[in-house]
Amino acid sequence: MSDTKTLPRLTEAQVRQLATKQSFERGDRYYRNGAIISPMRQGLELRADCQGSDLYFCRATLGSKDGVTTATCSCEYDWGGICKHLVAMLLTYVHQLEIFEVIPPLEELLASRSHTELVALIGQMLTRHPDLLTLIELSAPRPQGKPLDLSTYRRQVQRAFRRQEMEAIAEDLSDLQEVADRLFQQGDWFNAGMFYQMLLQESTEHYDYEVQSIDYDGEVGIVIQDIVEGLDNCLAASQDLDHSIRRDWLTTCFEAYLRDLQLGGIDFAAGALDAVLNWATQTDWIWLEQRIREEINRLGPRDRWAKDSLVKLLAAQHSQDGDSQAANAIIHELGSAEQRAFVLIEEGKFTEAIALTEENFTHLPGLVIQFAEALVQAGAHQQAFQFMSKQNPQNARWGYQDWLAIYHETHSDPQTALEAYQQLFQVSPSLERYKKLQELAQQAQATWEPLRKDISKNFERQKQWSMLIEISLYERDIERALELVSQYPSGNYKAKVARAAEQTKPEAAIALYQELVEQAIAGRSRSTYQTAAQYLKRIQPLFAATDNPMGWETYLKKIRSDYKRLPALQDELDQAGLAKL
């Protein structure tokens, strides 16, 4: 009995959207050349072989209403969208649905089979696919807590990581994770935990830089995060777990965290460290601290970030127990100069902290500013100001003068803040700082107009036309902006000034837009023609506000005529609604 009338709708246009232009065209050729072999449909799932340079297996699941929800192929294509083989299969479904052999649901296929026949069938399947034996083993009744033989599964994990494609590794690993998930759902948290631990242990060992390079979408990493979550759930349920096994589970989580540090902090096995912090007891921390110290001592100068992270971990454990003194002692013993300097601030030893900073990391601007902020937060305002005043504030790129100006704005009188911002503005002018000067002048009850004129004269002398135009636009001095833009004919500023002039100076705005149109057309590309069309659309309504309202038609005709040999431009004008007159 056919159910084709109730099947989800799929069109060629939908298939085209799923693939790149090249993949669709190649897949279309495959379809027309009859490359699809043995197409079949089971419910909403389509399967077929596609004969290309090799024989590839395609599988896709249709949406319940329309479209495609999942699609996979055994080929190695990974350039965006679906591959040509899947395109060919889906086009076959679109145009030749009747050639798909309809396979009944699995339950229906097996319903008439006897127990003996089913056992024989499973035996044949195991002969072809020995790895399926693990599923049989899992389905067999097992006393609660009886250890599961993980050797076969371990080999499967190792084999998965020898695959060369991200999706293949992720799929194999996910299948194994589901085995552990089933055990946990059955209430067998002991074997589930052993399974999760094995998966995480092998993943940590095999997820190296090579795997990282092919796991660009993080699909393998996501499965490993799910594995960590499963092990965390088992640790939560393991109140009576043997101490040595518990230690193995926590060690595996910690080793996964170390691998993340080694890989540069990519969130590999995210949640593994949380599992350690959540479930390690005081007894566990005795050996964990020893292990962490061993790792800290092993790391070299190039591993500073990893070392700092481990020191923070040890300190965090003591802080979690409410022993801040012990946490600070760890930093003083093992931490970097930067870590020790910040702890000294916490302890109120500001002079020692500043001396340590000046000796070790004044060459790191971001850290210097963080240090100064920490001093301010600790109430050491004067020390912070004196420290920053010695850090070469003239180097605007490092942001020290910004910090001093903001400091004066927050902690000094308005006049002092105004003077600080004047110095900053001279070194690194911007419109936002110009606005800040205006605001501070008003707060300091200073006369703004003389300062404003001095700024304008300095910019004119230095020929800083861009800042002068920005200020003119901010102050809505359109005539001044128009005068300046003629001296500084930048396309970006022409467009800004033209837009600002549209209401009060439409003729001037038209003239600027016309210059921009010519510049855009001179670019001789589709994108610049599109830009020219957008400028023309802004010009059109402006003519109505001038003494020459019919000038638009004349101008557009001229553009059409002058550039009649540019069909791409003519096409873009048509698409923009600038119809021929």
XYZ file of C-alpha atoms in Angstrom, residues 78-568:
491
model
C 33.135 18.991 3.557
C 32.954 22.284 1.675
C 29.592 23.600 2.812
C 26.090 22.294 2.150
C 25.317 18.750 1.071
C 27.472 16.808 -1.395
C 26.663 16.034 -5.041
C 25.748 12.423 -4.178
C 23.025 13.561 -1.764
C 21.829 16.112 -4.330
C 21.444 13.293 -6.857
C 19.459 11.132 -4.410
C 17.167 13.986 -3.369
C 16.534 15.008 -6.974
C 15.625 11.400 -7.683
C 13.091 11.615 -4.847
C 11.726 14.897 -6.250
C 11.330 13.662 -9.843
C 11.127 9.859 -9.606
C 9.580 9.068 -6.267
C 8.025 5.907 -7.702
C 11.397 4.147 -8.154
C 12.113 4.203 -4.399
C 11.514 0.748 -2.956
C 9.330 1.089 0.127
C 10.684 -0.864 3.108
C 8.240 -1.546 5.946
C 9.123 -0.406 9.485
C 11.547 -2.689 11.353
C 8.866 -3.882 13.761
C 6.701 -4.958 10.855
C 9.599 -6.705 9.105
C 10.421 -8.779 12.171
C 6.929 -9.332 13.575
C 6.394 -12.667 11.782
C 9.820 -14.087 12.631
C 10.104 -16.852 15.217
C 12.583 -16.754 18.103
C 14.814 -19.252 16.289
C 14.749 -17.207 13.087
C 15.593 -14.004 14.953
C 18.560 -15.673 16.703
C 19.798 -16.990 13.350
C 19.387 -13.560 11.771
C 21.326 -11.905 14.585
C 24.040 -14.530 14.178
C 24.384 -13.649 10.488
C 24.605 -9.962 11.376
C 27.328 -10.660 13.944
C 29.297 -12.620 11.368
C 29.364 -9.585 9.106
C 29.695 -6.998 11.906
C 31.412 -8.513 14.996
C 31.344 -5.154 16.827
C 27.580 -5.557 17.239
C 28.279 -8.224 19.844
C 28.754 -5.438 22.381
C 25.101 -4.455 21.974
C 24.059 -8.034 22.674
C 26.199 -8.087 25.796
C 24.607 -4.890 27.043
C 21.087 -6.208 26.530
C 21.751 -9.280 28.675
C 20.604 -9.101 32.329
C 23.463 -8.224 34.681
C 23.546 -8.107 38.477
C 23.798 -4.544 39.811
C 27.436 -3.509 40.213
C 28.937 -6.425 38.282
C 31.857 -4.972 36.287
C 31.478 -4.726 32.534
C 34.307 -5.870 30.266
C 35.320 -2.617 28.543
C 38.190 -3.949 26.418
C 36.115 -4.219 23.228
C 34.669 -0.747 23.720
C 38.100 0.686 24.406
C 39.321 -0.635 21.065
C 36.307 0.961 19.387
C 37.217 4.366 20.848
C 40.797 3.997 19.656
C 39.558 2.999 16.217
C 37.203 6.004 16.143
C 40.082 8.418 16.709
C 41.955 6.898 13.794
C 39.219 8.162 11.492
C 40.147 11.164 9.354
C 36.868 13.080 9.445
C 35.354 15.050 12.291
C 31.834 13.770 11.665
C 32.984 10.134 11.634
C 34.848 10.463 14.940
C 31.951 12.309 16.537
C 29.396 9.758 15.323
C 31.391 6.745 16.551
C 32.066 8.402 19.898
C 28.425 9.422 20.263
C 27.294 5.823 19.633
C 29.535 4.663 22.464
C 28.358 7.438 24.731
C 24.793 6.245 24.197
C 25.841 2.863 25.568
C 26.930 4.554 28.796
C 23.764 6.664 28.810
C 21.622 3.496 28.629
C 23.470 1.965 31.548
C 22.858 5.060 33.642
C 19.187 5.163 32.667
C 18.880 1.522 33.756
C 20.146 2.537 37.215
C 23.532 0.873 36.755
C 25.509 4.015 37.609
C 28.605 1.971 38.537
C 29.101 0.474 35.064
C 27.915 3.731 33.491
C 30.618 5.579 35.412
C 33.263 3.034 34.426
C 32.149 3.410 30.816
C 32.174 7.221 30.899
C 35.566 7.193 32.575
C 37.008 4.905 29.891
C 35.574 7.115 27.137
C 36.991 10.274 28.719
C 40.353 8.656 29.399
C 40.760 7.472 25.801
C 39.450 10.757 24.395
C 41.948 12.703 26.488
C 44.782 10.510 25.296
C 43.863 10.714 21.604
C 42.493 14.261 21.249
C 45.758 15.864 20.158
C 46.599 18.825 17.931
C 45.900 16.729 14.822
C 42.382 15.865 15.957
C 41.879 19.463 17.066
C 42.760 20.640 13.551
C 39.987 18.566 11.968
C 37.464 19.233 14.767
C 36.926 22.763 13.441
C 33.205 22.815 14.257
C 33.774 21.237 17.682
C 31.523 18.232 17.021
C 33.945 15.809 18.685
C 34.446 18.243 21.567
C 30.686 18.451 22.145
C 30.420 14.665 22.484
C 33.306 14.703 24.971
C 31.499 17.383 26.992
C 28.463 15.088 27.131
C 30.717 12.263 28.340
C 32.053 14.521 31.111
C 28.490 15.374 32.113
C 27.669 11.671 32.313
C 30.689 10.966 34.536
C 29.748 13.939 36.710
C 26.260 12.458 37.180
C 27.784 9.138 38.175
C 30.060 10.849 40.710
C 26.977 12.513 42.168
C 25.317 9.090 42.547
C 28.413 7.328 43.911
C 28.040 7.749 47.639
C 29.376 4.263 48.416
C 31.925 4.035 45.587
C 35.184 2.254 46.326
C 37.850 4.853 47.139
C 40.328 3.648 44.511
C 37.691 3.713 41.758
C 36.532 7.171 42.832
C 40.137 8.300 42.672
C 40.433 6.901 39.125
C 37.338 8.799 38.017
C 38.543 12.094 39.512
C 42.036 11.554 38.101
C 40.579 11.086 34.637
C 38.656 14.359 34.989
C 41.809 16.124 36.118
C 43.870 14.686 33.258
C 41.210 15.957 30.829
C 41.592 19.419 32.372
C 45.377 19.181 31.899
C 44.882 18.279 28.255
C 42.752 21.418 27.844
C 45.597 23.497 29.294
C 48.020 21.808 26.922
C 45.763 22.604 23.942
C 45.636 26.269 24.937
C 42.344 26.455 26.825
C 39.870 25.471 24.106
C 37.301 24.161 26.624
C 38.213 20.584 25.813
C 36.155 18.352 28.116
C 34.423 21.431 29.538
C 33.054 20.616 32.973
C 35.847 18.200 33.925
C 37.397 20.681 36.365
C 33.982 21.460 37.855
C 33.501 17.748 38.484
C 36.794 17.684 40.418
C 35.878 20.771 42.453
C 32.345 19.508 43.119
C 33.094 15.942 44.181
C 36.669 15.756 45.486
C 36.720 15.273 49.268
C 39.353 16.559 51.674
C 40.995 13.136 51.426
C 40.961 13.363 47.641
C 42.611 16.769 47.769
C 45.622 15.362 49.591
C 46.711 13.400 46.529
C 45.225 15.896 44.068
C 47.337 18.719 45.488
C 50.439 16.559 45.203
C 49.562 15.792 41.570
C 48.947 19.471 40.805
C 52.239 20.494 42.402
C 54.070 17.884 40.327
C 52.532 19.336 37.177
C 53.397 22.922 38.205
C 57.031 21.935 38.777
C 57.135 20.148 35.422
C 55.963 23.165 33.411
C 58.540 25.466 31.877
C 58.660 29.268 31.300
C 56.704 28.949 28.045
C 53.814 27.320 29.911
C 53.164 30.337 32.144
C 49.425 30.483 31.435
C 48.961 26.784 32.238
C 51.055 27.134 35.391
C 49.070 30.182 36.544
C 45.841 28.244 35.943
C 46.999 25.358 38.135
C 48.120 27.714 40.901
C 44.694 29.387 40.754
C 43.106 25.939 41.010
C 45.002 25.121 44.199
C 44.137 28.523 45.648
C 40.478 28.150 44.622
C 40.226 24.881 46.525
C 41.348 26.586 49.743
C 39.059 29.560 49.082
C 36.169 27.145 48.563
C 36.872 25.811 52.039
C 36.829 29.368 53.418
C 40.571 29.473 54.101
C 41.652 32.647 52.268
C 44.919 32.761 54.190
C 45.931 29.346 52.856
C 44.839 30.387 49.356
C 47.084 33.466 49.503
C 49.945 31.364 50.850
C 49.692 29.126 47.769
C 49.954 32.189 45.509
C 52.990 33.501 47.380
C 54.683 30.096 47.213
C 53.932 29.037 43.643
C 52.359 31.944 41.793
C 53.802 34.233 39.133
C 54.874 37.791 39.896
C 51.559 39.027 38.502
C 49.539 36.735 40.752
C 51.599 37.668 43.810
C 51.230 41.384 43.106
C 47.435 41.165 43.101
C 47.419 39.110 46.304
C 49.608 41.748 47.973
C 46.940 44.320 47.096
C 44.291 42.124 48.737
C 46.483 41.985 51.826
C 46.852 45.782 51.879
C 50.603 45.658 51.157
C 50.464 48.303 48.451
C 54.124 49.371 48.508
C 55.310 45.770 48.105
C 52.768 45.163 45.330
C 53.887 48.243 43.371
C 57.568 47.341 43.743
C 56.905 43.812 42.483
C 54.916 45.146 39.540
C 57.507 47.729 38.534
C 60.170 45.041 38.626
C 58.295 42.423 36.588
C 55.489 43.502 34.260
C 55.324 47.207 33.419
C 55.893 46.094 29.808
C 52.356 44.618 29.752
C 49.942 47.579 29.367
C 46.729 45.642 29.894
C 48.025 44.102 33.110
C 49.351 47.472 34.298
C 45.886 49.008 33.957
C 44.271 46.031 35.728
C 46.794 46.459 38.550
C 46.015 50.190 38.872
C 42.281 49.429 38.940
C 42.860 46.857 41.683
C 44.671 49.502 43.723
C 41.739 51.894 43.280
C 39.249 49.183 44.263
C 41.318 48.531 47.407
C 41.139 52.219 48.328
C 44.739 53.043 47.400
C 43.769 55.945 45.141
C 46.881 58.059 45.579
C 49.203 55.076 45.117
C 47.357 54.116 41.931
C 47.651 57.652 40.544
C 51.352 57.922 41.355
C 52.009 54.483 39.856
C 50.220 55.319 36.588
C 51.852 58.745 36.360
C 55.225 57.005 36.058
C 54.131 54.654 33.236
C 54.918 56.851 30.210
C 51.403 58.302 29.879
C 52.316 59.996 26.578
C 52.036 56.631 24.824
C 48.382 56.920 23.766
C 48.365 53.440 22.269
C 48.732 51.857 25.691
C 45.771 53.717 27.200
C 47.625 55.122 30.206
C 46.613 58.712 29.494
C 42.994 57.573 29.122
C 43.233 55.981 32.541
C 44.646 59.162 34.109
C 41.974 61.325 32.491
C 39.182 59.033 33.694
C 40.810 58.930 37.141
C 40.760 62.730 37.355
C 37.161 62.817 36.134
C 36.156 60.429 38.938
C 38.439 61.510 41.777
C 39.518 65.124 41.079
C 37.802 68.488 40.608
C 36.297 69.370 37.175
C 39.085 71.811 36.297
C 41.801 69.215 36.865
C 39.784 66.671 34.866
C 39.382 69.241 32.054
C 43.137 69.806 31.912
C 43.779 66.050 31.858
C 41.351 65.551 28.977
C 42.920 68.462 27.094
C 46.278 66.693 27.230
C 44.671 63.436 26.136
C 42.814 65.177 23.303
C 46.033 66.740 22.009
C 47.743 63.345 21.866
C 44.783 61.348 20.531
C 41.833 63.458 19.348
C 38.403 61.978 18.719
C 34.841 63.240 18.523
C 33.925 61.501 21.781
C 36.783 63.259 23.579
C 35.717 66.565 22.030
C 32.261 66.028 23.532
C 33.844 65.155 26.881
C 35.863 68.410 26.808
C 32.666 70.376 26.186
C 30.940 68.601 29.088
C 33.853 69.132 31.503
C 34.227 72.798 30.523
C 30.616 73.337 31.518
C 31.139 71.486 34.821
C 34.281 73.521 35.577
C 32.400 76.720 34.683
C 35.097 77.436 32.133
C 34.417 79.363 28.945
C 33.948 76.776 26.225
C 34.005 79.046 23.184
C 37.690 80.132 23.418
C 38.742 76.508 23.930
C 36.617 75.442 20.988
C 38.204 78.056 18.729
C 41.710 77.029 19.800
C 40.929 73.417 18.944
C 39.586 74.434 15.527
C 42.649 76.585 14.754
C 45.029 73.783 15.758
C 43.203 71.308 13.510
C 43.256 73.777 10.603
C 46.978 74.366 11.081
C 47.579 70.594 11.173
C 45.156 70.058 8.250
C 43.141 67.520 10.224
C 40.140 67.899 7.949
C 38.442 64.691 9.073
C 38.200 65.855 12.706
C 37.010 69.302 11.604
C 34.260 67.705 9.483
C 33.223 65.394 12.359
C 32.971 68.388 14.701
C 31.041 70.461 12.156
C 28.532 67.656 11.674
C 28.215 67.210 15.453
C 27.556 70.938 15.846
C 25.204 70.891 12.827
C 27.220 73.541 11.027
C 26.349 72.280 7.540
C 27.872 75.222 5.681
C 31.198 74.675 7.458
C 31.040 70.931 6.723
C 30.400 71.622 3.029
C 33.334 74.033 2.929
C 35.630 71.499 4.618
C 34.632 68.512 2.506
C 35.754 70.391 -0.592
C 39.248 70.523 0.945
C 39.152 66.908 2.097
C 37.337 65.024 -0.690
C 37.073 61.650 1.049
C 34.209 59.508 -0.246
C 33.146 58.503 3.271
C 32.906 62.117 4.428
C 31.223 63.242 1.224
C 28.439 60.759 1.935
C 28.159 61.891 5.587
C 28.026 65.567 4.680
C 25.617 64.969 1.794
C 23.213 63.160 4.086
C 23.453 65.923 6.704
C 22.810 68.582 4.018
C 19.705 66.945 2.514
C 17.175 68.975 4.544
C 18.701 72.452 4.449
C 21.049 72.398 1.440
C 19.501 70.012 -1.130
C 21.447 71.468 -4.080
C 24.760 70.940 -2.282
C 23.702 67.425 -1.261
C 22.839 66.620 -4.907
C 26.236 67.843 -6.075
C 28.063 65.664 -3.538
C 25.968 62.614 -4.345
C 26.621 63.122 -8.055
C 30.370 63.092 -7.413
C 29.912 59.868 -5.442
C 27.876 58.340 -8.275
C 30.667 59.006 -10.761
C 33.296 57.599 -8.387
C 31.237 54.459 -7.812
C 30.638 53.856 -11.518
C 34.376 54.250 -12.126
C 34.871 51.176 -9.909
C 33.521 49.018 -12.761
C 32.086 46.203 -10.649
C 28.649 44.947 -9.649
C 29.130 46.075 -6.055
C 30.156 49.623 -7.017
C 27.266 49.833 -9.503
C 24.919 48.868 -6.656
C 26.470 51.656 -4.558
C 25.930 54.128 -7.392
C 22.281 53.072 -7.631
C 21.780 53.697 -3.902
C 23.227 57.206 -4.219
C 20.927 57.860 -7.177
C 17.927 56.817 -5.094
C 18.902 59.437 -2.497
C 19.274 62.086 -5.193
C 15.830 61.517 -6.766
C 13.642 63.088 -4.022
C 16.112 65.953 -3.463
C 15.409 67.510 -6.882
C 11.816 68.132 -5.787
C 13.130 70.497 -3.078
C 15.154 72.594 -5.547
C 14.282 75.198 -8.146
C 14.740 72.534 -10.799
C 12.283 69.730 -9.889
C 12.479 68.259 -13.407
C 16.248 68.049 -13.219
C 16.061 64.459 -11.977
C 14.764 63.155 -15.296
C 17.466 64.999 -17.208
C 20.168 63.726 -14.882
C 19.037 60.098 -14.968
C 18.800 60.181 -18.774
C 22.349 61.505 -18.898
C 23.623 58.694 -16.644
C 21.808 56.133 -18.778
C 23.211 57.635 -21.958
C 26.770 58.265 -20.798
C 27.130 54.679 -19.601
C 24.996 52.802 -22.111
C 27.959 50.500 -22.844
C 27.886 49.207 -19.253
C 25.056 46.627 -19.277
C 25.776 45.542 -15.704
